[in-house]
mmCIF file of C-alpha atoms in Angstrom:
data_model
loop_
_atom_site.group_PDB
_atom_site.id
_atom_site.type_symbol
_atom_site.label_atom_id
_atom_site.label_comp_id
_atom_site.label_asym_id
_atom_site.label_seq_id
_atom_site.Cartn_x
_atom_site.Cartn_y
_atom_site.Cartn_z
ATOM 1 C CA UNK A 1 103.698 -32.732 41.915
ATOM 2 C CA UNK A 2 101.636 -35.879 42.200
ATOM 3 C CA UNK A 3 103.683 -38.893 43.082
ATOM 4 C CA UNK A 4 101.259 -41.387 41.551
ATOM 5 C CA UNK A 5 99.186 -40.550 38.495
ATOM 6 C CA UNK A 6 96.322 -42.632 37.190
ATOM 7 C CA UNK A 7 94.971 -40.841 34.146
ATOM 8 C CA UNK A 8 92.001 -43.115 33.441
ATOM 9 C CA UNK A 9 89.036 -42.287 35.690
ATOM 10 C CA UNK A 10 87.072 -45.136 34.129
ATOM 11 C CA UNK A 11 87.608 -48.074 31.817
ATOM 12 C CA UNK A 12 85.252 -50.532 30.158
ATOM 13 C CA UNK A 13 86.190 -54.007 29.011
ATOM 14 C CA UNK A 14 84.251 -56.943 27.698
ATOM 15 C CA UNK A 15 84.324 -60.185 29.611
ATOM 16 C CA UNK A 16 87.258 -62.469 28.650
ATOM 17 C CA UNK A 17 89.193 -59.610 27.105
ATOM 18 C CA UNK A 18 92.441 -58.175 28.499
ATOM 19 C CA UNK A 19 92.643 -54.631 29.880
ATOM 20 C CA UNK A 20 95.522 -52.354 30.865
ATOM 21 C CA UNK A 21 95.223 -49.826 33.678
ATOM 22 C CA UNK A 22 97.798 -47.062 33.547
ATOM 23 C CA UNK A 23 99.982 -45.815 36.377
ATOM 24 C CA UNK A 24 102.922 -43.434 36.289
ATOM 25 C CA UNK A 25 104.981 -42.429 39.285
ATOM 26 C CA UNK A 26 107.475 -39.812 40.297
ATOM 27 C CA UNK A 27 110.368 -40.440 42.646
ATOM 28 C CA UNK A 28 114.045 -39.623 42.964
ATOM 29 C CA UNK A 29 114.699 -42.691 45.087
ATOM 30 C CA UNK A 30 116.504 -45.644 43.546
ATOM 31 C CA UNK A 31 114.750 -48.078 45.848
ATOM 32 C CA UNK A 32 110.971 -48.130 45.853
ATOM 33 C CA UNK A 33 108.032 -50.488 45.587
ATOM 34 C CA UNK A 34 104.899 -50.355 43.478
ATOM 35 C CA UNK A 35 101.592 -51.937 44.415
ATOM 36 C CA UNK A 36 98.197 -52.439 42.899
ATOM 37 C CA UNK A 37 95.072 -52.773 45.020
ATOM 38 C CA UNK A 38 91.498 -53.577 44.036
ATOM 39 C CA UNK A 39 88.609 -51.946 45.880
ATOM 40 C CA UNK A 40 85.180 -53.455 45.171
ATOM 41 C CA UNK A 41 82.004 -51.722 46.248
ATOM 42 C CA UNK A 42 82.253 -53.456 49.630
ATOM 43 C CA UNK A 43 85.118 -51.077 50.426
ATOM 44 C CA UNK A 44 87.965 -53.416 51.271
ATOM 45 C CA UNK A 45 91.315 -52.747 49.601
ATOM 46 C CA UNK A 46 92.538 -56.069 48.209
ATOM 47 C CA UNK A 47 96.234 -56.459 47.482
ATOM 48 C CA UNK A 48 96.860 -57.704 43.947
ATOM 49 C CA UNK A 49 100.501 -57.437 42.965
ATOM 50 C CA UNK A 50 103.864 -55.926 43.929
ATOM 51 C CA UNK A 51 106.900 -54.812 41.927
ATOM 52 C CA UNK A 52 110.181 -53.792 43.493
ATOM 53 C CA UNK A 53 112.333 -51.242 41.724
ATOM 54 C CA UNK A 54 115.236 -53.667 41.533
ATOM 55 C CA UNK A 55 113.165 -56.579 40.248
ATOM 56 C CA UNK A 56 114.384 -57.432 36.789
ATOM 57 C CA UNK A 57 111.293 -59.310 35.735
ATOM 58 C CA UNK A 58 107.754 -58.022 35.593
ATOM 59 C CA UNK A 59 105.625 -59.297 38.451
ATOM 60 C CA UNK A 60 102.795 -61.725 37.725
ATOM 61 C CA UNK A 61 100.052 -63.083 39.961
ATOM 62 C CA UNK A 62 97.562 -65.303 38.183
ATOM 63 C CA UNK A 63 95.600 -63.144 35.748
ATOM 64 C CA UNK A 64 97.386 -60.001 36.930
ATOM 65 C CA UNK A 65 100.698 -58.814 35.555
ATOM 66 C CA UNK A 66 102.553 -55.584 36.024
ATOM 67 C CA UNK A 67 104.134 -53.964 32.982
ATOM 68 C CA UNK A 68 107.058 -52.223 34.666
ATOM 69 C CA UNK A 69 108.928 -49.691 32.535
ATOM 70 C CA UNK A 70 111.475 -48.090 34.815
ATOM 71 C CA UNK A 71 112.832 -45.523 32.377
ATOM 72 C CA UNK A 72 109.303 -44.286 31.691
ATOM 73 C CA UNK A 73 108.369 -44.506 35.370
ATOM 74 C CA UNK A 74 105.291 -46.492 34.570
ATOM 75 C CA UNK A 75 103.779 -49.529 36.268
ATOM 76 C CA UNK A 76 100.689 -50.508 34.342
ATOM 77 C CA UNK A 77 98.431 -53.310 35.539
ATOM 78 C CA UNK A 78 97.342 -55.849 32.948
ATOM 79 C CA UNK A 79 94.328 -58.025 33.702
ATOM 80 C CA UNK A 80 93.951 -60.920 31.328
ATOM 81 C CA UNK A 81 90.695 -62.742 30.611
ATOM 82 C CA UNK A 82 88.526 -60.186 32.458
ATOM 83 C CA UNK A 83 85.692 -61.491 34.611
ATOM 84 C CA UNK A 84 82.536 -59.753 35.769
ATOM 85 C CA UNK A 85 83.905 -59.882 39.311
ATOM 86 C CA UNK A 86 86.833 -57.707 38.248
ATOM 87 C CA UNK A 87 84.528 -54.682 38.198
ATOM 88 C CA UNK A 88 85.906 -52.419 40.916
ATOM 89 C CA UNK A 89 88.151 -49.454 41.625
ATOM 90 C CA UNK A 90 91.857 -50.108 41.096
ATOM 91 C CA UNK A 91 94.526 -48.135 42.917
ATOM 92 C CA UNK A 92 98.213 -47.889 42.152
ATOM 93 C CA UNK A 93 100.457 -47.092 45.112
ATOM 94 C CA UNK A 94 104.135 -46.459 45.726
ATOM 95 C CA UNK A 95 106.354 -46.998 48.716
ATOM 96 C CA UNK A 96 109.476 -44.874 48.553
ATOM 97 C CA UNK A 97 112.764 -46.124 49.942
ATOM 98 C CA UNK A 98 113.559 -49.473 51.479
ATOM 99 C CA UNK A 99 111.821 -50.613 54.632
ATOM 100 C CA UNK A 100 109.545 -47.620 54.882
ATOM 101 C CA UNK A 101 105.859 -48.080 55.336
ATOM 102 C CA UNK A 102 104.291 -45.016 53.824
ATOM 103 C CA UNK A 103 102.170 -45.827 50.804
ATOM 104 C CA UNK A 104 101.177 -43.048 48.423
ATOM 105 C CA UNK A 105 98.092 -43.847 46.402
ATOM 106 C CA UNK A 106 96.804 -42.599 43.080
ATOM 107 C CA UNK A 107 93.221 -41.467 42.548
ATOM 108 C CA UNK A 108 92.161 -44.800 41.117
ATOM 109 C CA UNK A 109 90.560 -46.158 37.957
ATOM 110 C CA UNK A 110 87.055 -47.570 37.919
ATOM 111 C CA UNK A 111 86.923 -50.708 35.801
ATOM 112 C CA UNK A 112 83.626 -52.043 34.535
ATOM 113 C CA UNK A 113 83.475 -55.448 32.898
ATOM 114 C CA UNK A 114 80.443 -56.101 30.726
ATOM 115 C CA UNK A 115 79.145 -59.426 29.361
ATOM 116 C CA UNK B 1 93.345 -66.903 58.467
ATOM 117 C CA UNK B 2 91.122 -63.992 59.435
ATOM 118 C CA UNK B 3 91.756 -60.665 57.756
ATOM 119 C CA UNK B 4 91.770 -57.214 59.269
ATOM 120 C CA UNK B 5 88.545 -56.639 61.192
ATOM 121 C CA UNK B 6 86.972 -53.213 61.582
ATOM 122 C CA UNK B 7 83.849 -52.032 63.315
ATOM 123 C CA UNK B 8 81.457 -50.473 62.875
ATOM 124 C CA UNK B 9 81.097 -50.720 59.109
ATOM 125 C CA UNK B 10 78.886 -47.632 58.971
ATOM 126 C CA UNK B 11 78.369 -44.744 61.347
ATOM 127 C CA UNK B 12 76.125 -41.717 61.096
ATOM 128 C CA UNK B 13 76.506 -38.953 63.653
ATOM 129 C CA UNK B 14 75.698 -35.293 64.026
ATOM 130 C CA UNK B 15 78.476 -32.743 63.937
ATOM 131 C CA UNK B 16 80.215 -32.000 67.223
ATOM 132 C CA UNK B 17 79.534 -35.532 68.457
ATOM 133 C CA UNK B 18 82.390 -37.925 69.267
ATOM 134 C CA UNK B 19 82.959 -41.132 67.318
ATOM 135 C CA UNK B 20 85.312 -44.084 67.641
ATOM 136 C CA UNK B 21 86.449 -46.772 65.233
ATOM 137 C CA UNK B 22 87.961 -50.105 66.181
ATOM 138 C CA UNK B 23 90.445 -52.261 64.304
ATOM 139 C CA UNK B 24 91.839 -55.729 64.925
ATOM 140 C CA UNK B 25 94.808 -56.514 62.668
ATOM 141 C CA UNK B 26 95.802 -59.847 61.202
ATOM 142 C CA UNK B 27 97.207 -62.071 63.930
ATOM 143 C CA UNK B 28 100.937 -61.607 64.323
ATOM 144 C CA UNK B 29 101.099 -58.347 62.369
ATOM 145 C CA UNK B 30 103.172 -55.860 64.292
ATOM 146 C CA UNK B 31 102.500 -52.808 62.151
ATOM 147 C CA UNK B 32 99.088 -51.168 62.073
ATOM 148 C CA UNK B 33 97.923 -48.210 59.983
ATOM 149 C CA UNK B 34 94.930 -45.933 59.897
ATOM 150 C CA UNK B 35 94.065 -44.346 56.567
ATOM 151 C CA UNK B 36 91.491 -41.768 55.537
ATOM 152 C CA UNK B 37 89.816 -42.147 52.157
ATOM 153 C CA UNK B 38 87.760 -39.263 50.823
ATOM 154 C CA UNK B 39 85.251 -39.846 48.053
ATOM 155 C CA UNK B 40 86.954 -40.288 44.697
ATOM 156 C CA UNK B 41 90.437 -40.343 46.201
ATOM 157 C CA UNK B 42 93.016 -42.873 47.232
ATOM 158 C CA UNK B 43 93.684 -43.540 50.919
ATOM 159 C CA UNK B 44 95.957 -41.200 52.866
ATOM 160 C CA UNK B 45 97.908 -42.291 55.902
ATOM 161 C CA UNK B 46 96.825 -40.851 59.252
ATOM 162 C CA UNK B 47 98.986 -42.809 61.666
ATOM 163 C CA UNK B 48 101.245 -45.844 61.764
ATOM 164 C CA UNK B 49 102.006 -48.040 64.766
ATOM 165 C CA UNK B 50 104.900 -50.372 65.371
ATOM 166 C CA UNK B 51 103.528 -52.575 68.127
ATOM 167 C CA UNK B 52 102.130 -50.045 70.627
ATOM 168 C CA UNK B 53 104.299 -47.127 69.513
ATOM 169 C CA UNK B 54 102.987 -44.491 67.115
ATOM 170 C CA UNK B 55 105.984 -44.053 64.808
ATOM 171 C CA UNK B 56 104.373 -41.766 62.234
ATOM 172 C CA UNK B 57 101.465 -39.523 63.203
ATOM 173 C CA UNK B 58 102.508 -36.490 61.183
ATOM 174 C CA UNK B 59 99.258 -36.489 59.161
ATOM 175 C CA UNK B 60 96.931 -36.941 62.120
ATOM 176 C CA UNK B 61 94.953 -33.744 62.956
ATOM 177 C CA UNK B 62 95.767 -33.854 66.635
ATOM 178 C CA UNK B 63 93.316 -31.158 67.678
ATOM 179 C CA UNK B 64 90.397 -33.520 67.170
ATOM 180 C CA UNK B 65 91.813 -36.930 66.269
ATOM 181 C CA UNK B 66 93.441 -39.405 68.615
ATOM 182 C CA UNK B 67 94.439 -43.028 68.363
ATOM 183 C CA UNK B 68 95.727 -45.724 70.641
ATOM 184 C CA UNK B 69 97.059 -49.255 70.426
ATOM 185 C CA UNK B 70 97.585 -50.044 74.069
ATOM 186 C CA UNK B 71 98.614 -53.698 73.975
ATOM 187 C CA UNK B 72 100.130 -53.676 70.521
ATOM 188 C CA UNK B 73 97.240 -55.588 68.987
ATOM 189 C CA UNK B 74 93.906 -53.880 68.310
ATOM 190 C CA UNK B 75 93.562 -50.152 67.900
ATOM 191 C CA UNK B 76 90.997 -47.392 68.304
ATOM 192 C CA UNK B 77 90.769 -44.167 66.316
ATOM 193 C CA UNK B 78 88.682 -41.378 67.824
ATOM 194 C CA UNK B 79 87.341 -38.082 66.546
ATOM 195 C CA UNK B 80 86.092 -35.516 69.020
ATOM 196 C CA UNK B 81 84.284 -33.403 68.014
ATOM 197 C CA UNK B 82 83.385 -34.559 64.516
ATOM 198 C CA UNK B 83 83.007 -31.998 61.739
ATOM 199 C CA UNK B 84 81.124 -32.200 58.449
ATOM 200 C CA UNK B 85 84.396 -32.561 56.548
ATOM 201 C CA UNK B 86 85.248 -35.734 58.449
ATOM 202 C CA UNK B 87 82.732 -37.688 56.389
ATOM 203 C CA UNK B 88 84.856 -40.321 54.678
ATOM 204 C CA UNK B 89 85.914 -43.951 54.857
ATOM 205 C CA UNK B 90 88.407 -44.829 57.577
ATOM 206 C CA UNK B 91 90.545 -47.795 56.651
ATOM 207 C CA UNK B 92 92.730 -49.884 58.898
ATOM 208 C CA UNK B 93 95.601 -51.965 57.530
ATOM 209 C CA UNK B 94 98.304 -54.171 58.971
ATOM 210 C CA UNK B 95 101.584 -55.675 57.866
ATOM 211 C CA UNK B 96 103.786 -58.355 59.326
ATOM 212 C CA UNK B 97 106.786 -56.103 59.681
ATOM 213 C CA UNK B 98 107.865 -52.633 58.692
ATOM 214 C CA UNK B 99 108.003 -52.408 54.890
ATOM 215 C CA UNK B 100 105.974 -55.524 54.173
ATOM 216 C CA UNK B 101 102.794 -55.622 52.100
ATOM 217 C CA UNK B 102 99.856 -53.930 53.807
ATOM 218 C CA UNK B 103 96.532 -55.738 54.103
ATOM 219 C CA UNK B 104 93.397 -53.671 54.559
ATOM 220 C CA UNK B 105 90.157 -54.093 56.408
ATOM 221 C CA UNK B 106 86.699 -53.290 54.976
ATOM 222 C CA UNK B 107 86.718 -49.785 56.402
ATOM 223 C CA UNK B 108 84.240 -47.694 58.387
ATOM 224 C CA UNK B 109 82.120 -45.297 56.385
ATOM 225 C CA UNK B 110 81.463 -42.193 58.501
ATOM 226 C CA UNK B 111 78.734 -39.716 57.692
ATOM 227 C CA UNK B 112 78.617 -36.501 59.703
ATOM 228 C CA UNK B 113 75.313 -34.584 59.462
#
């Protein structure tokens, strides 16, 4: 079974609007970490936001927030006030256990922001 | 602070030829990773180094792939001989310590003809 599932191959959003990118995960570990990365056409994976499984509050980083619903095993990324520069691929990833380094990535969602 | 540096950015070779990719991690980062990203997929870990020691190379196809990080800083990933199916993006990442956030380089896009 896939560990990380991103069901939206592509999403469109108008500039200045908010958009939610879905991510569900599968793990039996109690301790894990969830990450979102942005990959523009240049190819570099840019770290956006992190949520630990024991964090009680949803993570926020500027215009990015992570809607963490532990019981549903979902970690959706919310981008507020979309900008044209947000157009890119977005990957959700999970690190299982504490102090392990293996990241498991989803297949990504391509976001396109239009004027 | 400089990010993860990779070279070359693009490489085109014929099958059966050797190829090498170079990575310089963020200064002070002890952990270095090589990932393979096929078209339309997320990255998959090939090998992870803690300083100069390869601590996880279970996903590295050792018949044709090799990697080294001799002085615990920069690293080289080699393929010999390359096959058509090796066409992909090879990403390098580093983290300060084991378990910390990983920061990626721009990748090397390999095309095998």
